[in-house]
Amino acid sequence: QKEVEQDPGPLSVPEGAIVSLNCTYSNSAFQYFMWYRQYSRKGPELLMYTYSSGNKEDGRFTAQVDKSSKYISLFIRDSQPSDSATYLCAMSVDYQLIWGAGTKLIIKP
Amino acid sequence: DSGVTQTPKHLITATGQRVTLRCSPRSGDLSVYWYQQSLDQGLQFLIQYYNGEERAKGNILERFSAQQFPDLHSELNLSSLELGDSALYFCASSVADRVGGYTFGSGTRLTVV
């Protein structure tokens, strides 16, 4: 079993929909949780960085961490075709960063 | 432009050869990380340097080596190249005390033929 599980997708939704992307993890020691967005053939770009359980909002993006369930989510409101990309979750403990495999998201106009 | 510069952008070379990938971190960042991304393996951590010293090692092959220079730029050396080494190689940088809040470069695409 991998330490971080993420459905590779692809996830295809119509423009304007609310998107929910998720990761589960097994190591309860993870302290920091991140979401990165990667466009095709480009470097990953940090979207959200959270520490505690709860929600963090930035524009159309909301990151949610549930440490009791070992589950993190990224919500995208009013999704746009430009949001089409691969979304990677990452988690850290003791200066090590563990990555999910990434979910490919397609927003259909 | 993320502020992390990687050169070259593309590299095509033959099996058995040696190549050097270069990375200049974002201004002020002391840590440099190297990652390999291939289609079937996802993002794999190779090695981290902090202020010139090796800090952490991941799944880096013995044929690969890296170093960080006094001006903080880093080089990743890949030798005895095999077809399976074809991948995107990313460099990322960060301030030392923020694990995971990395800024990535746009990568070097290596094709071994």
PDB file of C-alpha atoms in Angstrom:
ATOM      1  CA  GLN A   1       0.000   0.000   0.000  1.00  0.00           C
ATOM      2  CA  LYS A   2       1.344   3.423  -0.942  1.00  0.00           C
ATOM      3  CA  GLU A   3       1.654   6.063   1.764  1.00  0.00           C
ATOM      4  CA  VAL A   4      -0.402   8.488  -0.325  1.00  0.00           C
ATOM      5  CA  GLU A   5      -3.207   7.343  -2.613  1.00  0.00           C
ATOM      6  CA  GLN A   6      -4.618   9.529  -5.366  1.00  0.00           C
ATOM      7  CA  ASP A   7      -6.936   8.490  -8.177  1.00  0.00           C
ATOM      8  CA  PRO A   8      -5.124   9.210 -11.473  1.00  0.00           C
ATOM      9  CA  GLY A   9      -8.389   9.912 -13.313  1.00  0.00           C
ATOM     10  CA  PRO A  10      -8.944  11.394 -15.796  1.00  0.00           C
ATOM     11  CA  LEU A  11     -11.765  13.376 -14.240  1.00  0.00           C
ATOM     12  CA  SER A  12     -13.849  15.179 -16.847  1.00  0.00           C
ATOM     13  CA  VAL A  13     -16.398  17.832 -15.824  1.00  0.00           C
ATOM     14  CA  PRO A  14     -18.285  20.622 -17.616  1.00  0.00           C
ATOM     15  CA  GLU A  15     -17.183  24.234 -17.309  1.00  0.00           C
ATOM     16  CA  GLY A  16     -18.630  25.943 -14.249  1.00  0.00           C
ATOM     17  CA  ALA A  17     -18.910  22.762 -12.181  1.00  0.00           C
ATOM     18  CA  ILE A  18     -17.490  22.341  -8.695  1.00  0.00           C
ATOM     19  CA  VAL A  19     -14.544  19.954  -8.779  1.00  0.00           C
ATOM     20  CA  SER A  20     -13.489  17.767  -5.871  1.00  0.00           C
ATOM     21  CA  LEU A  21     -10.030  16.193  -5.873  1.00  0.00           C
ATOM     22  CA  ASN A  22      -8.950  13.888  -3.077  1.00  0.00           C
ATOM     23  CA  CYS A  23      -6.036  12.073  -1.500  1.00  0.00           C
ATOM     24  CA  THR A  24      -5.909   9.572   1.319  1.00  0.00           C
ATOM     25  CA  TYR A  25      -2.872   8.744   3.388  1.00  0.00           C
ATOM     26  CA  SER A  26      -1.777   6.167   5.899  1.00  0.00           C
ATOM     27  CA  ASN A  27       0.914   7.928   7.935  1.00  0.00           C
ATOM     28  CA  SER A  28      -0.650   9.856  10.806  1.00  0.00           C
ATOM     29  CA  ALA A  29       2.653  11.701  11.334  1.00  0.00           C
ATOM     30  CA  PHE A  30       2.210  13.820   8.207  1.00  0.00           C
ATOM     31  CA  GLN A  31       2.224  17.464   9.277  1.00  0.00           C
ATOM     32  CA  TYR A  32       2.013  19.626   6.161  1.00  0.00           C
ATOM     33  CA  PHE A  33      -0.289  19.151   3.199  1.00  0.00           C
ATOM     34  CA  MET A  34       0.052  20.681  -0.241  1.00  0.00           C
ATOM     35  CA  TRP A  35      -1.667  20.784  -3.582  1.00  0.00           C
ATOM     36  CA  TYR A  36       0.272  21.404  -6.765  1.00  0.00           C
ATOM     37  CA  ARG A  37      -1.031  21.997 -10.278  1.00  0.00           C
ATOM     38  CA  GLN A  38       0.963  20.773 -13.261  1.00  0.00           C
ATOM     39  CA  TYR A  39       0.205  21.730 -16.827  1.00  0.00           C
ATOM     40  CA  SER A  40       1.420  19.378 -19.520  1.00  0.00           C
ATOM     41  CA  ARG A  41       5.221  19.388 -19.852  1.00  0.00           C
ATOM     42  CA  LYS A  42       5.590  22.139 -17.237  1.00  0.00           C
ATOM     43  CA  GLY A  43       6.879  22.150 -13.670  1.00  0.00           C
ATOM     44  CA  PRO A  44       4.393  21.700 -10.797  1.00  0.00           C
ATOM     45  CA  GLU A  45       3.090  24.940  -9.305  1.00  0.00           C
ATOM     46  CA  LEU A  46       2.180  25.263  -5.624  1.00  0.00           C
ATOM     47  CA  LEU A  47      -1.521  26.025  -5.164  1.00  0.00           C
ATOM     48  CA  MET A  48      -2.254  25.469  -1.488  1.00  0.00           C
ATOM     49  CA  TYR A  49      -0.184  24.784   1.632  1.00  0.00           C
ATOM     50  CA  THR A  50      -1.912  23.808   4.879  1.00  0.00           C
ATOM     51  CA  TYR A  51      -0.908  22.570   8.293  1.00  0.00           C
ATOM     52  CA  SER A  52      -3.895  21.891  10.471  1.00  0.00           C
ATOM     53  CA  SER A  53      -7.227  20.187  10.007  1.00  0.00           C
ATOM     54  CA  GLY A  54      -9.930  22.382   8.543  1.00  0.00           C
ATOM     55  CA  ASN A  55     -10.409  24.511   5.469  1.00  0.00           C
ATOM     56  CA  LYS A  56      -8.215  27.050   3.733  1.00  0.00           C
ATOM     57  CA  GLU A  57      -9.592  29.190   0.941  1.00  0.00           C
ATOM     58  CA  ASP A  58      -7.793  31.073  -1.830  1.00  0.00           C
ATOM     59  CA  GLY A  59     -10.009  32.508  -4.534  1.00  0.00           C
ATOM     60  CA  ARG A  60     -11.815  29.683  -6.297  1.00  0.00           C
ATOM     61  CA  PHE A  61      -9.734  27.046  -4.483  1.00  0.00           C
ATOM     62  CA  THR A  62     -10.453  25.491  -1.078  1.00  0.00           C
ATOM     63  CA  ALA A  63      -8.164  22.961   0.571  1.00  0.00           C
ATOM     64  CA  GLN A  64      -9.632  20.732   3.241  1.00  0.00           C
ATOM     65  CA  VAL A  65      -7.707  18.522   5.661  1.00  0.00           C
ATOM     66  CA  ASP A  66      -9.314  15.863   7.856  1.00  0.00           C
ATOM     67  CA  LYS A  67      -6.546  14.351   9.943  1.00  0.00           C
ATOM     68  CA  SER A  68      -8.900  12.019  11.817  1.00  0.00           C
ATOM     69  CA  SER A  69      -9.905  10.377   8.524  1.00  0.00           C
ATOM     70  CA  LYS A  70      -6.460  10.830   6.906  1.00  0.00           C
ATOM     71  CA  TYR A  71      -8.100  12.520   3.953  1.00  0.00           C
ATOM     72  CA  ILE A  72      -7.409  15.757   2.112  1.00  0.00           C
ATOM     73  CA  SER A  73      -9.417  17.463  -0.600  1.00  0.00           C
ATOM     74  CA  LEU A  74      -9.093  20.304  -3.056  1.00  0.00           C
ATOM     75  CA  PHE A  75     -12.277  21.985  -4.265  1.00  0.00           C
ATOM     76  CA  ILE A  76     -12.369  24.182  -7.342  1.00  0.00           C
ATOM     77  CA  ARG A  77     -15.427  26.402  -7.758  1.00  0.00           C
ATOM     78  CA  ASP A  78     -16.647  27.781 -11.089  1.00  0.00           C
ATOM     79  CA  SER A  79     -14.176  25.561 -12.948  1.00  0.00           C
ATOM     80  CA  GLN A  80     -12.659  26.941 -16.148  1.00  0.00           C
ATOM     81  CA  PRO A  81     -11.053  25.219 -19.146  1.00  0.00           C
ATOM     82  CA  SER A  82      -7.765  26.775 -17.978  1.00  0.00           C
ATOM     83  CA  ASP A  83      -8.023  24.618 -14.835  1.00  0.00           C
ATOM     84  CA  SER A  84      -7.431  21.539 -17.007  1.00  0.00           C
ATOM     85  CA  ALA A  85      -4.196  20.100 -15.640  1.00  0.00           C
ATOM     86  CA  THR A  86      -2.846  17.375 -13.391  1.00  0.00           C
ATOM     87  CA  TYR A  87      -3.290  18.043  -9.675  1.00  0.00           C
ATOM     88  CA  LEU A  88      -0.800  16.470  -7.274  1.00  0.00           C
ATOM     89  CA  CYS A  89      -1.155  16.235  -3.526  1.00  0.00           C
ATOM     90  CA  ALA A  90       1.953  16.127  -1.360  1.00  0.00           C
ATOM     91  CA  MET A  91       2.522  15.638   2.347  1.00  0.00           C
ATOM     92  CA  SER A  92       5.520  16.096   4.558  1.00  0.00           C
ATOM     93  CA  VAL A  93       6.975  14.751   7.765  1.00  0.00           C
ATOM     94  CA  ASP A  94      10.518  15.117   9.109  1.00  0.00           C
ATOM     95  CA  TYR A  95      11.702  17.045   6.066  1.00  0.00           C
ATOM     96  CA  GLN A  96      10.501  14.328   3.691  1.00  0.00           C
ATOM     97  CA  LEU A  97       7.885  15.047   1.061  1.00  0.00           C
ATOM     98  CA  ILE A  98       5.655  12.248  -0.191  1.00  0.00           C
ATOM     99  CA  TRP A  99       3.733  12.776  -3.431  1.00  0.00           C
ATOM    100  CA  GLY A 100       0.494  11.409  -4.768  1.00  0.00           C
ATOM    101  CA  ALA A 101       0.446  10.120  -8.333  1.00  0.00           C
ATOM    102  CA  GLY A 102      -1.634  13.078  -9.548  1.00  0.00           C
ATOM    103  CA  THR A 103      -5.197  13.361 -10.899  1.00  0.00           C
ATOM    104  CA  LYS A 104      -5.681  14.503 -14.471  1.00  0.00           C
ATOM    105  CA  LEU A 105      -8.552  17.015 -14.622  1.00  0.00           C
ATOM    106  CA  ILE A 106     -10.318  17.974 -17.845  1.00  0.00           C
ATOM    107  CA  ILE A 107     -12.764  20.890 -17.896  1.00  0.00           C
ATOM    108  CA  LYS A 108     -15.011  20.728 -20.955  1.00  0.00           C
ATOM    109  CA  PRO A 109     -16.159  24.091 -22.412  1.00  0.00           C
TER     110      PRO A 109
ATOM    111  CA  ASP B   1       8.653  32.610 -14.952  1.00  0.00           C
ATOM    112  CA  SER B   2       8.959  30.813 -11.588  1.00  0.00           C
ATOM    113  CA  GLY B   3      12.437  32.151 -10.840  1.00  0.00           C
ATOM    114  CA  VAL B   4      14.007  28.681 -11.011  1.00  0.00           C
ATOM    115  CA  THR B   5      16.030  28.300 -14.204  1.00  0.00           C
ATOM    116  CA  GLN B   6      16.861  24.954 -15.746  1.00  0.00           C
ATOM    117  CA  THR B   7      19.048  24.326 -18.743  1.00  0.00           C
ATOM    118  CA  PRO B   8      18.920  22.827 -21.248  1.00  0.00           C
ATOM    119  CA  LYS B   9      15.190  22.491 -21.915  1.00  0.00           C
ATOM    120  CA  HIS B  10      15.643  19.485 -24.163  1.00  0.00           C
ATOM    121  CA  LEU B  11      18.426  16.949 -24.495  1.00  0.00           C
ATOM    122  CA  ILE B  12      18.724  13.996 -26.836  1.00  0.00           C
ATOM    123  CA  THR B  13      21.632  11.645 -26.322  1.00  0.00           C
ATOM    124  CA  ALA B  14      22.676   8.058 -26.942  1.00  0.00           C
ATOM    125  CA  THR B  15      22.818   5.163 -24.515  1.00  0.00           C
ATOM    126  CA  GLY B  16      26.051   4.988 -22.557  1.00  0.00           C
ATOM    127  CA  GLN B  17      26.629   8.728 -22.685  1.00  0.00           C
ATOM    128  CA  ARG B  18      26.908  11.243 -19.857  1.00  0.00           C
ATOM    129  CA  VAL B  19      24.971  14.494 -19.518  1.00  0.00           C
ATOM    130  CA  THR B  20      24.841  17.391 -17.070  1.00  0.00           C
ATOM    131  CA  LEU B  21      21.663  19.233 -16.171  1.00  0.00           C
ATOM    132  CA  ARG B  22      21.899  22.662 -14.608  1.00  0.00           C
ATOM    133  CA  CYS B  23      19.639  24.499 -12.167  1.00  0.00           C
ATOM    134  CA  SER B  24      19.720  28.023 -10.763  1.00  0.00           C
ATOM    135  CA  PRO B  25      17.435  28.368  -7.737  1.00  0.00           C
ATOM    136  CA  ARG B  26      15.117  31.267  -7.020  1.00  0.00           C
ATOM    137  CA  SER B  27      16.904  34.251  -5.486  1.00  0.00           C
ATOM    138  CA  GLY B  28      17.267  33.768  -1.736  1.00  0.00           C
ATOM    139  CA  ASP B  29      16.483  30.051  -1.725  1.00  0.00           C
ATOM    140  CA  LEU B  30      19.206  27.891  -0.210  1.00  0.00           C
ATOM    141  CA  SER B  31      17.714  24.446  -0.855  1.00  0.00           C
ATOM    142  CA  VAL B  32      17.690  22.718  -4.217  1.00  0.00           C
ATOM    143  CA  TYR B  33      15.798  19.514  -4.967  1.00  0.00           C
ATOM    144  CA  TRP B  34      16.033  17.270  -8.008  1.00  0.00           C
ATOM    145  CA  TYR B  35      13.092  15.205  -9.212  1.00  0.00           C
ATOM    146  CA  GLN B  36      12.579  12.730 -12.028  1.00  0.00           C
ATOM    147  CA  GLN B  37       9.172  12.393 -13.664  1.00  0.00           C
ATOM    148  CA  SER B  38       8.427   9.623 -16.100  1.00  0.00           C
ATOM    149  CA  LEU B  39       5.059   8.457 -17.407  1.00  0.00           C
ATOM    150  CA  ASP B  40       4.911   5.255 -15.397  1.00  0.00           C
ATOM    151  CA  GLN B  41       6.642   6.425 -12.202  1.00  0.00           C
ATOM    152  CA  GLY B  42       5.180   9.799 -11.349  1.00  0.00           C
ATOM    153  CA  LEU B  43       7.280  12.381  -9.524  1.00  0.00           C
ATOM    154  CA  GLN B  44      10.297  10.740  -7.896  1.00  0.00           C
ATOM    155  CA  PHE B  45      12.556  12.596  -5.472  1.00  0.00           C
ATOM    156  CA  LEU B  46      16.253  12.175  -6.273  1.00  0.00           C
ATOM    157  CA  ILE B  47      18.320  14.378  -3.990  1.00  0.00           C
ATOM    158  CA  GLN B  48      18.333  17.610  -1.959  1.00  0.00           C
ATOM    159  CA  TYR B  49      21.128  20.095  -1.301  1.00  0.00           C
ATOM    160  CA  TYR B  50      21.091  22.867   1.260  1.00  0.00           C
ATOM    161  CA  ASN B  51      23.668  25.631   1.055  1.00  0.00           C
ATOM    162  CA  GLY B  52      26.184  23.406  -0.694  1.00  0.00           C
ATOM    163  CA  GLU B  53      25.725  20.288   1.411  1.00  0.00           C
ATOM    164  CA  GLU B  54      23.767  17.140   0.628  1.00  0.00           C
ATOM    165  CA  ARG B  55      20.708  17.077   2.905  1.00  0.00           C
ATOM    166  CA  ALA B  56      18.572  14.146   1.769  1.00  0.00           C
ATOM    167  CA  LYS B  57      18.687  11.344  -0.757  1.00  0.00           C
ATOM    168  CA  GLY B  58      15.792   9.645  -2.447  1.00  0.00           C
ATOM    169  CA  ASN B  59      15.663   7.072  -5.210  1.00  0.00           C
ATOM    170  CA  ILE B  60      18.831   8.229  -6.933  1.00  0.00           C
ATOM    171  CA  LEU B  61      20.788   5.680  -8.926  1.00  0.00           C
ATOM    172  CA  GLU B  62      24.527   5.256  -8.380  1.00  0.00           C
ATOM    173  CA  ARG B  63      25.038   6.363 -12.002  1.00  0.00           C
ATOM    174  CA  PHE B  64      23.590   9.740 -11.037  1.00  0.00           C
ATOM    175  CA  SER B  65      25.304  12.376  -8.946  1.00  0.00           C
ATOM    176  CA  ALA B  66      24.704  15.988  -8.053  1.00  0.00           C
ATOM    177  CA  GLN B  67      26.336  18.926  -6.394  1.00  0.00           C
ATOM    178  CA  GLN B  68      25.525  22.464  -5.318  1.00  0.00           C
ATOM    179  CA  PHE B  69      28.111  25.158  -5.876  1.00  0.00           C
ATOM    180  CA  PRO B  70      28.990  28.195  -3.709  1.00  0.00           C
ATOM    181  CA  ASP B  71      26.791  30.422  -5.866  1.00  0.00           C
ATOM    182  CA  LEU B  72      23.962  27.948  -5.032  1.00  0.00           C
ATOM    183  CA  HIS B  73      23.395  26.697  -8.563  1.00  0.00           C
ATOM    184  CA  SER B  74      23.234  22.927  -8.831  1.00  0.00           C
ATOM    185  CA  GLU B  75      24.140  20.333 -11.407  1.00  0.00           C
ATOM    186  CA  LEU B  76      22.779  16.828 -11.860  1.00  0.00           C
ATOM    187  CA  ASN B  77      25.124  14.451 -13.653  1.00  0.00           C
ATOM    188  CA  LEU B  78      23.694  11.374 -15.331  1.00  0.00           C
ATOM    189  CA  SER B  79      26.145   8.799 -16.668  1.00  0.00           C
ATOM    190  CA  SER B  80      26.054   5.454 -18.501  1.00  0.00           C
ATOM    191  CA  LEU B  81      22.636   6.482 -19.724  1.00  0.00           C
ATOM    192  CA  GLU B  82      20.005   3.860 -20.433  1.00  0.00           C
ATOM    193  CA  LEU B  83      16.767   4.070 -22.398  1.00  0.00           C
ATOM    194  CA  GLY B  84      14.853   4.001 -19.107  1.00  0.00           C
ATOM    195  CA  ASP B  85      16.475   7.243 -17.997  1.00  0.00           C
ATOM    196  CA  SER B  86      14.380   9.119 -20.526  1.00  0.00           C
ATOM    197  CA  ALA B  87      12.202  11.430 -18.444  1.00  0.00           C
ATOM    198  CA  LEU B  88      11.538  14.974 -17.354  1.00  0.00           C
ATOM    199  CA  TYR B  89      14.019  16.149 -14.742  1.00  0.00           C
ATOM    200  CA  PHE B  90      12.819  18.955 -12.509  1.00  0.00           C
ATOM    201  CA  CYS B  91      14.712  21.161 -10.150  1.00  0.00           C
ATOM    202  CA  ALA B  92      12.913  22.908  -7.308  1.00  0.00           C
ATOM    203  CA  SER B  93      14.067  25.359  -4.679  1.00  0.00           C
ATOM    204  CA  SER B  94      12.807  26.559  -1.318  1.00  0.00           C
ATOM    205  CA  VAL B  95      13.745  28.449   1.795  1.00  0.00           C
ATOM    206  CA  ALA B  96      15.200  25.846   4.119  1.00  0.00           C
ATOM    207  CA  ASP B  97      12.553  25.863   6.815  1.00  0.00           C
ATOM    208  CA  ARG B  98       9.500  25.279   4.640  1.00  0.00           C
ATOM    209  CA  VAL B  99       9.223  21.631   3.612  1.00  0.00           C
ATOM    210  CA  GLY B 100       7.128  21.250   0.521  1.00  0.00           C
ATOM    211  CA  GLY B 101       6.571  24.864  -0.409  1.00  0.00           C
ATOM    212  CA  TYR B 102       8.756  24.397  -3.429  1.00  0.00           C
ATOM    213  CA  THR B 103       9.122  26.453  -6.563  1.00  0.00           C
ATOM    214  CA  PHE B 104       9.766  24.257  -9.567  1.00  0.00           C
ATOM    215  CA  GLY B 105      11.619  25.033 -12.741  1.00  0.00           C
ATOM    216  CA  SER B 106      10.189  24.145 -16.125  1.00  0.00           C
ATOM    217  CA  GLY B 107      12.309  21.012 -16.382  1.00  0.00           C
ATOM    218  CA  THR B 108      14.750  19.355 -18.745  1.00  0.00           C
ATOM    219  CA  ARG B 109      13.321  16.738 -21.057  1.00  0.00           C
ATOM    220  CA  LEU B 110      15.921  14.009 -21.551  1.00  0.00           C
ATOM    221  CA  THR B 111      15.532  11.519 -24.361  1.00  0.00           C
ATOM    222  CA  VAL B 112      17.979   8.622 -24.521  1.00  0.00           C
ATOM    223  CA  VAL B 113      18.057   6.862 -27.878  1.00  0.00           C
TER     224      VAL B 113
END
